[in-house]
mmCIF file of C-alpha atoms and ligand atoms in Angstrom:
data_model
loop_
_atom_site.group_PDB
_atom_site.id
_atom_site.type_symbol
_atom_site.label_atom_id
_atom_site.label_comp_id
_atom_site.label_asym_id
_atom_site.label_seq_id
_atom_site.Cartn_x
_atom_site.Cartn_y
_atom_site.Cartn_z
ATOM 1 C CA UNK A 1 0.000 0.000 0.000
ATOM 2 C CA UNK A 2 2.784 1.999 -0.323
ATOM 3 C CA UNK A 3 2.326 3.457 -3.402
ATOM 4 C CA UNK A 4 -0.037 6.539 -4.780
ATOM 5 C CA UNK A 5 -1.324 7.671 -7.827
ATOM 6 C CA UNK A 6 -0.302 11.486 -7.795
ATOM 7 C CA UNK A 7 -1.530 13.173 -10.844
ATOM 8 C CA UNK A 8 0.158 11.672 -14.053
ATOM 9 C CA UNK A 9 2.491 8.718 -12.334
ATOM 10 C CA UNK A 10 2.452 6.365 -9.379
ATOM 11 C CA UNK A 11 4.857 7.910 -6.697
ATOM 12 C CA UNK A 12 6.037 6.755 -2.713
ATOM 13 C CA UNK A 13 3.067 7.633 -0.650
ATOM 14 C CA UNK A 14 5.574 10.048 1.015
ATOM 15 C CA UNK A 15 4.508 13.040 -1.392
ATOM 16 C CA UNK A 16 3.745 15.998 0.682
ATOM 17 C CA UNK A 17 0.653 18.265 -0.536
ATOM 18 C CA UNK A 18 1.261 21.955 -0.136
ATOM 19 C CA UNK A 19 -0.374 23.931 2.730
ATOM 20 C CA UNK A 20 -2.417 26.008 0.054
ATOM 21 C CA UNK A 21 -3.864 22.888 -1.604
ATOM 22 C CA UNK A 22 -7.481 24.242 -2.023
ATOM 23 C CA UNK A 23 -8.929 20.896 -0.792
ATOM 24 C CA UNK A 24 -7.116 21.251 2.549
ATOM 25 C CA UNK A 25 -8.085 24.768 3.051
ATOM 26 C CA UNK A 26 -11.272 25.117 1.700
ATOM 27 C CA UNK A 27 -12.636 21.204 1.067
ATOM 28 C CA UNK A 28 -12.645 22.586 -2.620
ATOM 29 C CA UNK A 29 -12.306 19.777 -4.398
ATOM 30 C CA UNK A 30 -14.149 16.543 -5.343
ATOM 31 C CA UNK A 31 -13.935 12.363 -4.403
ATOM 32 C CA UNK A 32 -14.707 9.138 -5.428
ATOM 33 C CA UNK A 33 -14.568 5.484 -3.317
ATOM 34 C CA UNK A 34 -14.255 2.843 -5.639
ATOM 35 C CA UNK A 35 -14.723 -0.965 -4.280
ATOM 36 C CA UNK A 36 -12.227 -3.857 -5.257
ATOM 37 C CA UNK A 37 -13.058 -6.870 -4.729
ATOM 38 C CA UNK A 38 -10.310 -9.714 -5.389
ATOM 39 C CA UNK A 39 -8.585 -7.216 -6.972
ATOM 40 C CA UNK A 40 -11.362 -6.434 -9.192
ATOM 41 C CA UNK A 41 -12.938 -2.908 -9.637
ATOM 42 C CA UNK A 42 -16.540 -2.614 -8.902
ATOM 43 C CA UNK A 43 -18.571 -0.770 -11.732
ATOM 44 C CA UNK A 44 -15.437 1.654 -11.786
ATOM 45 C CA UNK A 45 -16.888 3.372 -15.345
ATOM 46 C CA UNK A 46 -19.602 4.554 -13.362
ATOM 47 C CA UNK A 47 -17.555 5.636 -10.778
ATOM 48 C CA UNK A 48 -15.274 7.466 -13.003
ATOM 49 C CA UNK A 49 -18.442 8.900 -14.901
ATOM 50 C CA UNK A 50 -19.470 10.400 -11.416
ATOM 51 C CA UNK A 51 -16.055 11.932 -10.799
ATOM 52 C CA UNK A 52 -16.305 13.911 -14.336
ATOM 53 C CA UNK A 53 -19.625 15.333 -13.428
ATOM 54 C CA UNK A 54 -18.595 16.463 -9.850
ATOM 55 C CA UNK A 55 -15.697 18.369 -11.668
ATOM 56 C CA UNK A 56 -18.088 19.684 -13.898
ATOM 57 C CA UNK A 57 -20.668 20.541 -11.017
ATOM 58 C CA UNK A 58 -17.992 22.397 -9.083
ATOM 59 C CA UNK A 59 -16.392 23.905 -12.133
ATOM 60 C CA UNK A 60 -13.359 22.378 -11.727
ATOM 61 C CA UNK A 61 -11.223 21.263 -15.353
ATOM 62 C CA UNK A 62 -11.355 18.023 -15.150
ATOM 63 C CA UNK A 63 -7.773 17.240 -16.879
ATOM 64 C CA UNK A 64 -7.885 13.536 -17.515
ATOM 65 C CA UNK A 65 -8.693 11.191 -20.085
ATOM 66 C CA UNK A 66 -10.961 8.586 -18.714
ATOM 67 C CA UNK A 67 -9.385 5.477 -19.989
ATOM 68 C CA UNK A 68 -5.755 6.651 -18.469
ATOM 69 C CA UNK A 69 -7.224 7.333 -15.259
ATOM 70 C CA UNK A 70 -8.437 3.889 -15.860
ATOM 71 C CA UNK A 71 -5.348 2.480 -16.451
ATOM 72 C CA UNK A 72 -3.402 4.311 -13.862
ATOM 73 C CA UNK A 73 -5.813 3.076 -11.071
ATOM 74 C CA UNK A 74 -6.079 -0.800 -12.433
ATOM 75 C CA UNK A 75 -2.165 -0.211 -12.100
ATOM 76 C CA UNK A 76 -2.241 1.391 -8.691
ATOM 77 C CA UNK A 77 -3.943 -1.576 -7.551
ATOM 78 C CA UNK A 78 -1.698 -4.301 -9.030
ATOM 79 C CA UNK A 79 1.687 -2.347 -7.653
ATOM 80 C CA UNK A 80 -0.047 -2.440 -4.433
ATOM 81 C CA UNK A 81 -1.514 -5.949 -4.837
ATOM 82 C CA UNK A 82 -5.113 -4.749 -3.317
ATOM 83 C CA UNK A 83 -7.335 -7.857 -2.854
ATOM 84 C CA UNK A 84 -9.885 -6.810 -0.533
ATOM 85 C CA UNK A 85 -10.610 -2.544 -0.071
ATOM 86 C CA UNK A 86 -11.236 0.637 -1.909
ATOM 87 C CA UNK A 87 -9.345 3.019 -4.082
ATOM 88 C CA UNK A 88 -9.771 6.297 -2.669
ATOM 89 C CA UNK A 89 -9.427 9.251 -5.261
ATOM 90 C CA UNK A 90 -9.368 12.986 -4.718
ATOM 91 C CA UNK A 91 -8.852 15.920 -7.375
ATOM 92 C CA UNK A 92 -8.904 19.586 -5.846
ATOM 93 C CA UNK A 93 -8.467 22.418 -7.728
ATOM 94 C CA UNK A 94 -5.173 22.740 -6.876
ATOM 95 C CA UNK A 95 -1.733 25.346 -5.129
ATOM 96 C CA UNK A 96 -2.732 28.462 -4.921
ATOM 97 C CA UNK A 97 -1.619 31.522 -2.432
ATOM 98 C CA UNK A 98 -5.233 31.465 -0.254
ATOM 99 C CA UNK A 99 -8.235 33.806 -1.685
ATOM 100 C CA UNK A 100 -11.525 32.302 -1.787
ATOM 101 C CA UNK A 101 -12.538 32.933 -5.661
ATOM 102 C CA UNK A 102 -10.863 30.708 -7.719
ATOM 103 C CA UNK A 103 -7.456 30.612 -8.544
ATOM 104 C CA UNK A 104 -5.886 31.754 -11.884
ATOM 105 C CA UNK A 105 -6.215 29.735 -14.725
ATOM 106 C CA UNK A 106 -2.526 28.046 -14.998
ATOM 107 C CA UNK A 107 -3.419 26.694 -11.396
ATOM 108 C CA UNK A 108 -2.987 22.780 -11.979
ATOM 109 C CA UNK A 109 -5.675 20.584 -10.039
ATOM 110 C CA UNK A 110 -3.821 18.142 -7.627
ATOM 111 C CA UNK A 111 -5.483 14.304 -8.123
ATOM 112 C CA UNK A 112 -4.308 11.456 -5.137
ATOM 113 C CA UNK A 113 -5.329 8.303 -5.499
ATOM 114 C CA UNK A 114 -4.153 5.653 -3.176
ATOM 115 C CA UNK A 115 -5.573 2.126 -1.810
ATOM 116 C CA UNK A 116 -6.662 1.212 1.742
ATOM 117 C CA UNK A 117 -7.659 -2.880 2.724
ATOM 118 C CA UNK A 118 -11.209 -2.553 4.027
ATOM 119 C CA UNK A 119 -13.174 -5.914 4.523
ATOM 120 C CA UNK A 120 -16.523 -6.242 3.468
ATOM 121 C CA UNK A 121 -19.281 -5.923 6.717
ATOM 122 C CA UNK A 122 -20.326 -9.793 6.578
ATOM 123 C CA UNK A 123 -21.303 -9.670 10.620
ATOM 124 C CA UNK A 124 -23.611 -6.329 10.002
ATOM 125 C CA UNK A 125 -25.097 -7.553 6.284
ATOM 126 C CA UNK A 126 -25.725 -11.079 8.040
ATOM 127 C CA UNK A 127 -27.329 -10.267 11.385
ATOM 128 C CA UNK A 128 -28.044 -6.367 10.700
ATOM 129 C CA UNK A 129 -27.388 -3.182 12.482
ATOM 130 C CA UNK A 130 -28.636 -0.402 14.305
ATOM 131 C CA UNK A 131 -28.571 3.112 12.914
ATOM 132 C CA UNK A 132 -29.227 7.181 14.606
ATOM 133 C CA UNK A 133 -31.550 9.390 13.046
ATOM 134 C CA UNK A 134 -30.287 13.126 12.553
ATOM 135 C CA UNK A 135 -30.752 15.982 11.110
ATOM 136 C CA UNK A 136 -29.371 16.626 7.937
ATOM 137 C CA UNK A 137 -27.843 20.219 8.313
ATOM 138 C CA UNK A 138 -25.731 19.719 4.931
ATOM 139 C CA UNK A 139 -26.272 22.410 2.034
ATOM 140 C CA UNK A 140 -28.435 21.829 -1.122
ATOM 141 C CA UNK A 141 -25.925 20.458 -3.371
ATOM 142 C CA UNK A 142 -25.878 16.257 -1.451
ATOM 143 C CA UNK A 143 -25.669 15.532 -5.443
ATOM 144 C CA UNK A 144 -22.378 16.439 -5.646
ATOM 145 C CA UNK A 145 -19.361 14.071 -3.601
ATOM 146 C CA UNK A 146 -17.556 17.173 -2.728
ATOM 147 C CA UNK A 147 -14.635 16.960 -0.285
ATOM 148 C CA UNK A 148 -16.545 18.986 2.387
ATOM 149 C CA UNK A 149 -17.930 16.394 4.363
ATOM 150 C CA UNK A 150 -18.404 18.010 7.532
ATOM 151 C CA UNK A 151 -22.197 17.330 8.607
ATOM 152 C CA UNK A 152 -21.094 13.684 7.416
ATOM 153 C CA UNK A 153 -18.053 13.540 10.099
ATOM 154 C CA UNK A 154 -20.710 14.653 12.847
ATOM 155 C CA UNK A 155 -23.607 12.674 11.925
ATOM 156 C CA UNK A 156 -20.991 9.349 11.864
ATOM 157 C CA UNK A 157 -19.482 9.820 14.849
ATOM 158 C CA UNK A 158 -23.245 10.348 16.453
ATOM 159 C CA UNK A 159 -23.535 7.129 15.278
ATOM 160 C CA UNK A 160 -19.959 5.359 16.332
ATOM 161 C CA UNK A 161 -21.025 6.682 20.242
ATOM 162 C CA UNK A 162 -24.938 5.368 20.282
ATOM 163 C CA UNK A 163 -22.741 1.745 18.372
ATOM 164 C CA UNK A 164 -24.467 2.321 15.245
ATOM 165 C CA UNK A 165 -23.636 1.368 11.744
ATOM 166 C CA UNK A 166 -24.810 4.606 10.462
ATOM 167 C CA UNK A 167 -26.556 7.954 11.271
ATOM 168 C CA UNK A 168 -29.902 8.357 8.963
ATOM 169 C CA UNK A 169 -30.344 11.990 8.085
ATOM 170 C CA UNK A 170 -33.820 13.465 7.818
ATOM 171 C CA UNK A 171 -34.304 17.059 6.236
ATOM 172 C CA UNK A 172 -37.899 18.547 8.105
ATOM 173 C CA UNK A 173 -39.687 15.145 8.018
ATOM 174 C CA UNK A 174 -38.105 13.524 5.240
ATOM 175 C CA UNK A 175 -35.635 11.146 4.983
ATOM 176 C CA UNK A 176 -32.349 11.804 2.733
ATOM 177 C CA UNK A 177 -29.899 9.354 3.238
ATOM 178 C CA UNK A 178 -27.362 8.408 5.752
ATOM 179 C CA UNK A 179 -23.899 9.937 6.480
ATOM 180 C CA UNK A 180 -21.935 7.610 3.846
ATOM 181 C CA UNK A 181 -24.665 5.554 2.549
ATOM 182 C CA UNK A 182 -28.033 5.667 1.084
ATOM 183 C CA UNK A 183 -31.444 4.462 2.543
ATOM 184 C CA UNK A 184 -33.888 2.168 1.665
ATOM 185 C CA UNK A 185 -37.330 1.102 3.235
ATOM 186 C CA UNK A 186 -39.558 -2.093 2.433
ATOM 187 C CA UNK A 187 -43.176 -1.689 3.179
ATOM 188 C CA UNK A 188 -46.080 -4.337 1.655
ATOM 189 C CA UNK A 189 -43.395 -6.024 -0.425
ATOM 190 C CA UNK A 190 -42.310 -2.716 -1.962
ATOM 191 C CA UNK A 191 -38.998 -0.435 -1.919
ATOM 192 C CA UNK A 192 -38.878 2.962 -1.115
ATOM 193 C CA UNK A 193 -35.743 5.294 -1.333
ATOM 194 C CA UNK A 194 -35.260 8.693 -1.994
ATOM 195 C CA UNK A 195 -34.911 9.889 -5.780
ATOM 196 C CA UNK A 196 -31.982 10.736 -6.529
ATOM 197 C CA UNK A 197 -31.834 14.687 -6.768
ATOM 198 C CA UNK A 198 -30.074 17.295 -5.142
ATOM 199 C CA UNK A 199 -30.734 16.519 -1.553
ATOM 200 C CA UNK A 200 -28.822 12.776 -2.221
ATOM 201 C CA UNK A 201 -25.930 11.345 -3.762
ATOM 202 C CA UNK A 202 -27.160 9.100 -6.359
ATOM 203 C CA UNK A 203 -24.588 6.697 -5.219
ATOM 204 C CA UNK A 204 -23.121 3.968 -7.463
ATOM 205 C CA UNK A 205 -24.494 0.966 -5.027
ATOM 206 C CA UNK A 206 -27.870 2.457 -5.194
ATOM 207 C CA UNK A 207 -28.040 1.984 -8.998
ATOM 208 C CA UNK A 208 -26.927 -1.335 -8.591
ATOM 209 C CA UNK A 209 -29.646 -2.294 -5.599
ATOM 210 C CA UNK A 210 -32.410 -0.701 -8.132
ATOM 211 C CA UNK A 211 -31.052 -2.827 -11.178
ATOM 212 C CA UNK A 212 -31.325 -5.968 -8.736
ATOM 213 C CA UNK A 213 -34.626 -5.451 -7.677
ATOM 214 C CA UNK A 214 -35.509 -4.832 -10.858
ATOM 215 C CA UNK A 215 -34.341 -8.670 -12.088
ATOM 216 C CA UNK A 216 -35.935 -9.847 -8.807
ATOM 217 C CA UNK A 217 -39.247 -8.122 -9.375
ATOM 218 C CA UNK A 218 -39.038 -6.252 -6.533
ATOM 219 C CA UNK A 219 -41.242 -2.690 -6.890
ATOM 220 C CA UNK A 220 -38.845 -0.295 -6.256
ATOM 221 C CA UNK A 221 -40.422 3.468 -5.898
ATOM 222 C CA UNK A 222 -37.686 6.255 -5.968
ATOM 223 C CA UNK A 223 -39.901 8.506 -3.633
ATOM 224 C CA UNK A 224 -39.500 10.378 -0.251
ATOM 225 C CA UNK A 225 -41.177 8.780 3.001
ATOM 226 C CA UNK A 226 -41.310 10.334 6.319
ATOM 227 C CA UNK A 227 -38.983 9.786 9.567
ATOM 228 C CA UNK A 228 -42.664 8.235 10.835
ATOM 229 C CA UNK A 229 -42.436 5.609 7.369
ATOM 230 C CA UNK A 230 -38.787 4.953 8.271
ATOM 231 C CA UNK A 231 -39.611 3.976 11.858
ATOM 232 C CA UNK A 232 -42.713 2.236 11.161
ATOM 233 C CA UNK A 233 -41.646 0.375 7.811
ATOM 234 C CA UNK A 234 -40.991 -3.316 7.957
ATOM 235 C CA UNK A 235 -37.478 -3.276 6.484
ATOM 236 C CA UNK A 236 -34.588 -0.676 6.311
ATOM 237 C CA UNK A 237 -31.364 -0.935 4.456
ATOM 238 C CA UNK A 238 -28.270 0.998 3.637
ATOM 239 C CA UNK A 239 -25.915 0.432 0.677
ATOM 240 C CA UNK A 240 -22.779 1.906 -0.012
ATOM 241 C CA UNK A 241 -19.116 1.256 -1.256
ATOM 242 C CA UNK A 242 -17.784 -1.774 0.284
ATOM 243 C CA UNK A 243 -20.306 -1.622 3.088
ATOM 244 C CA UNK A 244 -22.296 -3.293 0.364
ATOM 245 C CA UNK A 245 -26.338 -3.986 1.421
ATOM 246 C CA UNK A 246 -26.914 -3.790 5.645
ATOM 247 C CA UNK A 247 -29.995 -4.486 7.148
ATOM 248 C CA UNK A 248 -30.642 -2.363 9.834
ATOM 249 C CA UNK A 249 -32.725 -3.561 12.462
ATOM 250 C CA UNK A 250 -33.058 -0.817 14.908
ATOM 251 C CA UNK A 251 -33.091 2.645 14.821
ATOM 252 C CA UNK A 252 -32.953 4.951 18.210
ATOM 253 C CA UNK A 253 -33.442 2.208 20.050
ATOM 254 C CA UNK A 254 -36.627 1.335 18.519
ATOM 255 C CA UNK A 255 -37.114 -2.025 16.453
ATOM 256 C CA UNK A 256 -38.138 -2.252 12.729
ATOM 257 C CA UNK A 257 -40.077 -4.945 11.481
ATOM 258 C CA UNK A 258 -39.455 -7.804 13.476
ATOM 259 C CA UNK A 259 -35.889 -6.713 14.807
ATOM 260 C CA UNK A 260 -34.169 -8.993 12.605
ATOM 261 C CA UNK A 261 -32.557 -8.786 8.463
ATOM 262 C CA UNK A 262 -35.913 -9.108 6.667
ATOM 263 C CA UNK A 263 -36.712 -11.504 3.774
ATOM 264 C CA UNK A 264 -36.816 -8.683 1.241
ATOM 265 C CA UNK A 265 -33.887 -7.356 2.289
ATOM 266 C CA UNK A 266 -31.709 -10.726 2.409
ATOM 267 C CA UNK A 267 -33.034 -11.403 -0.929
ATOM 268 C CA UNK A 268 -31.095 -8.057 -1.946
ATOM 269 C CA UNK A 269 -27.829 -9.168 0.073
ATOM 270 C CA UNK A 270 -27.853 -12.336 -1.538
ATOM 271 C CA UNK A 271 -28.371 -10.826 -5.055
ATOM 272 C CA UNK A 272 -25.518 -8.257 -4.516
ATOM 273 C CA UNK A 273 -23.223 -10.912 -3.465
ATOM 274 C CA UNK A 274 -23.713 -13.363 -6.273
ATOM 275 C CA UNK A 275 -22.852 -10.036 -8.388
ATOM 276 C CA UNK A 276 -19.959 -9.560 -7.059
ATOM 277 C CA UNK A 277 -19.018 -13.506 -7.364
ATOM 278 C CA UNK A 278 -19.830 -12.866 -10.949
ATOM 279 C CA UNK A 279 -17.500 -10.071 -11.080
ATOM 280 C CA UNK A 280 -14.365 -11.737 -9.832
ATOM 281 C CA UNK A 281 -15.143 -15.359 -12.097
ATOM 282 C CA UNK A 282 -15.610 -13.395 -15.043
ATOM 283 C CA UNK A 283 -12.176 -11.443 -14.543
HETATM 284 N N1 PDD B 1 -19.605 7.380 0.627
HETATM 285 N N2 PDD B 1 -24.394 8.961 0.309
HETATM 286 C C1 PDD B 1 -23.309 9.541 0.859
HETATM 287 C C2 PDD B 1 -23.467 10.821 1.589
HETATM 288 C C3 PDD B 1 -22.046 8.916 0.724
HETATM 289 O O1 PDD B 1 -20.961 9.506 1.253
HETATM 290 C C4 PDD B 1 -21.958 7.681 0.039
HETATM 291 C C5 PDD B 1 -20.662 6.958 -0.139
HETATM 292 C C6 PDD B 1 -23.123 7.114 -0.495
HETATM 293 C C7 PDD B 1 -23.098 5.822 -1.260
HETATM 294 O O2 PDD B 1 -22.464 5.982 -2.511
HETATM 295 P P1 PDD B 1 -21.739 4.764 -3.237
HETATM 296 O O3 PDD B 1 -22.698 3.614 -3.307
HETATM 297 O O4 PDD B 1 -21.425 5.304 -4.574
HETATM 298 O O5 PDD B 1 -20.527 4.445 -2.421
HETATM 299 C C8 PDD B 1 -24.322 7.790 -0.364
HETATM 300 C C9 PDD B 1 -18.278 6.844 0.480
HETATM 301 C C10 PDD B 1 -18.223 5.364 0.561
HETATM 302 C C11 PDD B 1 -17.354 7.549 1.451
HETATM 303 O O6 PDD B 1 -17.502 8.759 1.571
HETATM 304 O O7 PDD B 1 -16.485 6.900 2.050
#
């Protein structure tokens, strides 16, 4: 792991950003968290397609081909012989002396990329996990996988002190998502999750969930339900990068459904898994 994409080559991981790096003083500057699995990539194109629109989003020149970047990361990840974990990617827009407007043209965004082992929840997606509700005090952009992830840091670490997988945000009485993952409810045999506009990230295990549901005839409705349909539904689940599909199975303290994974839900698990099996056979 000691090795880091750092804009056009792979470098020691000892490269030192500068103190006016525009990501470290203002969080200007965008992300990505891309899952490998046996060394494989996980829907990385999408990924990668995500990244470009961020850039664009945030006005920020995005300077790379795709299918370098590609290569560059499948490389990162073979130097550093990555089984099991993500790559995580960052491009700010880049050195400049600090004033808040942007910086002068011939400023060069500054893209890191390096990998970090993380192992896939199997205790949490098998027997479930509890979540915090709070409220989501982030700005009107959630669309956008900025670097300033602020709200996220305090909502997660609500959750880390109650020993909760995740902290569920709600915005007035609806629910958004969670503080790195999205949400998902099951009522009657149906699945409800936000749509994916500007108060989410649309993220890339989210389109993957709908797609499965979709091939196991699941009714998925991409609407907003209240904090009252979260608590009262008879499933919730969260899905995100390498945290995959988790039931959770309580939420402040109360129960949903019958306080265990629910069949709907497993279903989903199950489904995700086999495509990731399929992912590493067919590499
Ligand atoms: N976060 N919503 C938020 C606010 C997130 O930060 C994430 C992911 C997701 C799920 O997106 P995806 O399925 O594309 O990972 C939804 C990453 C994992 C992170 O910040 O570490």
């Amino acid at each position: 792991m000691d090795k880091i994409l750092f804009n056009d080559s792979i470098v020691q991981r000892d490269k030192l950003i500068d103190i006016e790096d525009r990501g470290y003083q203002f969080g200007d500057g965008i992300y990505e968290v891309i899952g490998v699995y046996d060394g494989n990539f996980f829907m990385l194109d999408e990924h990668l397609e995500r990244l470009e629109r961020s850039a664009k989003e945030i006005r920020l020149s995005f300077p790379y081909q795709k299918q370098q970047l590609k290569e560059r990361l499948e490389k990162l990840v073979t130097v550093n012989q990555l089984k099991e974990g993500v790559i995580y990617l960052q491009i700010t827009r880049g050195e400049a002396e600090r004033w808040h407007h942007f910086p002068s043209d011939d400023t060069k965004p500054n893209l890191v990329a390096y990998t970090k082992l993380e192992e896939t929840l199997m205790e949490e997606e098998n027997n479930g996990a509890a979540a915090v509700l709070t409220e989501d005090i982030r700005w009107l952009r959630c669309d956008i996988k900025t670097l300033n992830l602020l709200p996220n840091v305090l909502a997660k670490q609500k959750a880390v002190e109650h020993d909760a997988v995740e902290a569920i945000f709600y915005r007035g009485d609806i629910i958004t998502e969670a503080s790195a993952s999205n949400v998902f409810i099951v009522k009657n045999g149906e699945v409800y999750t936000h749509p994916a506009n500007n108060y989410i990230l649309n993220g890339i295990t989210r389109r993957k969930v709908l797609a499965l549901c979709m091939d196991l005839g699941i009714k998925v409705n991409e609407e907003t339900y209240s904090v009252q349909d979260l608590l009262t539904a008879d499933e919730v689940f969260v899905t995100a990068t390498k945290l995959d599909v988790v039931p959770i199975i309580r939420v402040d303290q109360q129960s949903i459904g019958t306080g265990y994974p629910g069949k709907i839900t497993q279903k989903i698990v199950e489904a995700f898994r086999a495509s990731v099996q399929e992912l590493v056979r067919s590499s």
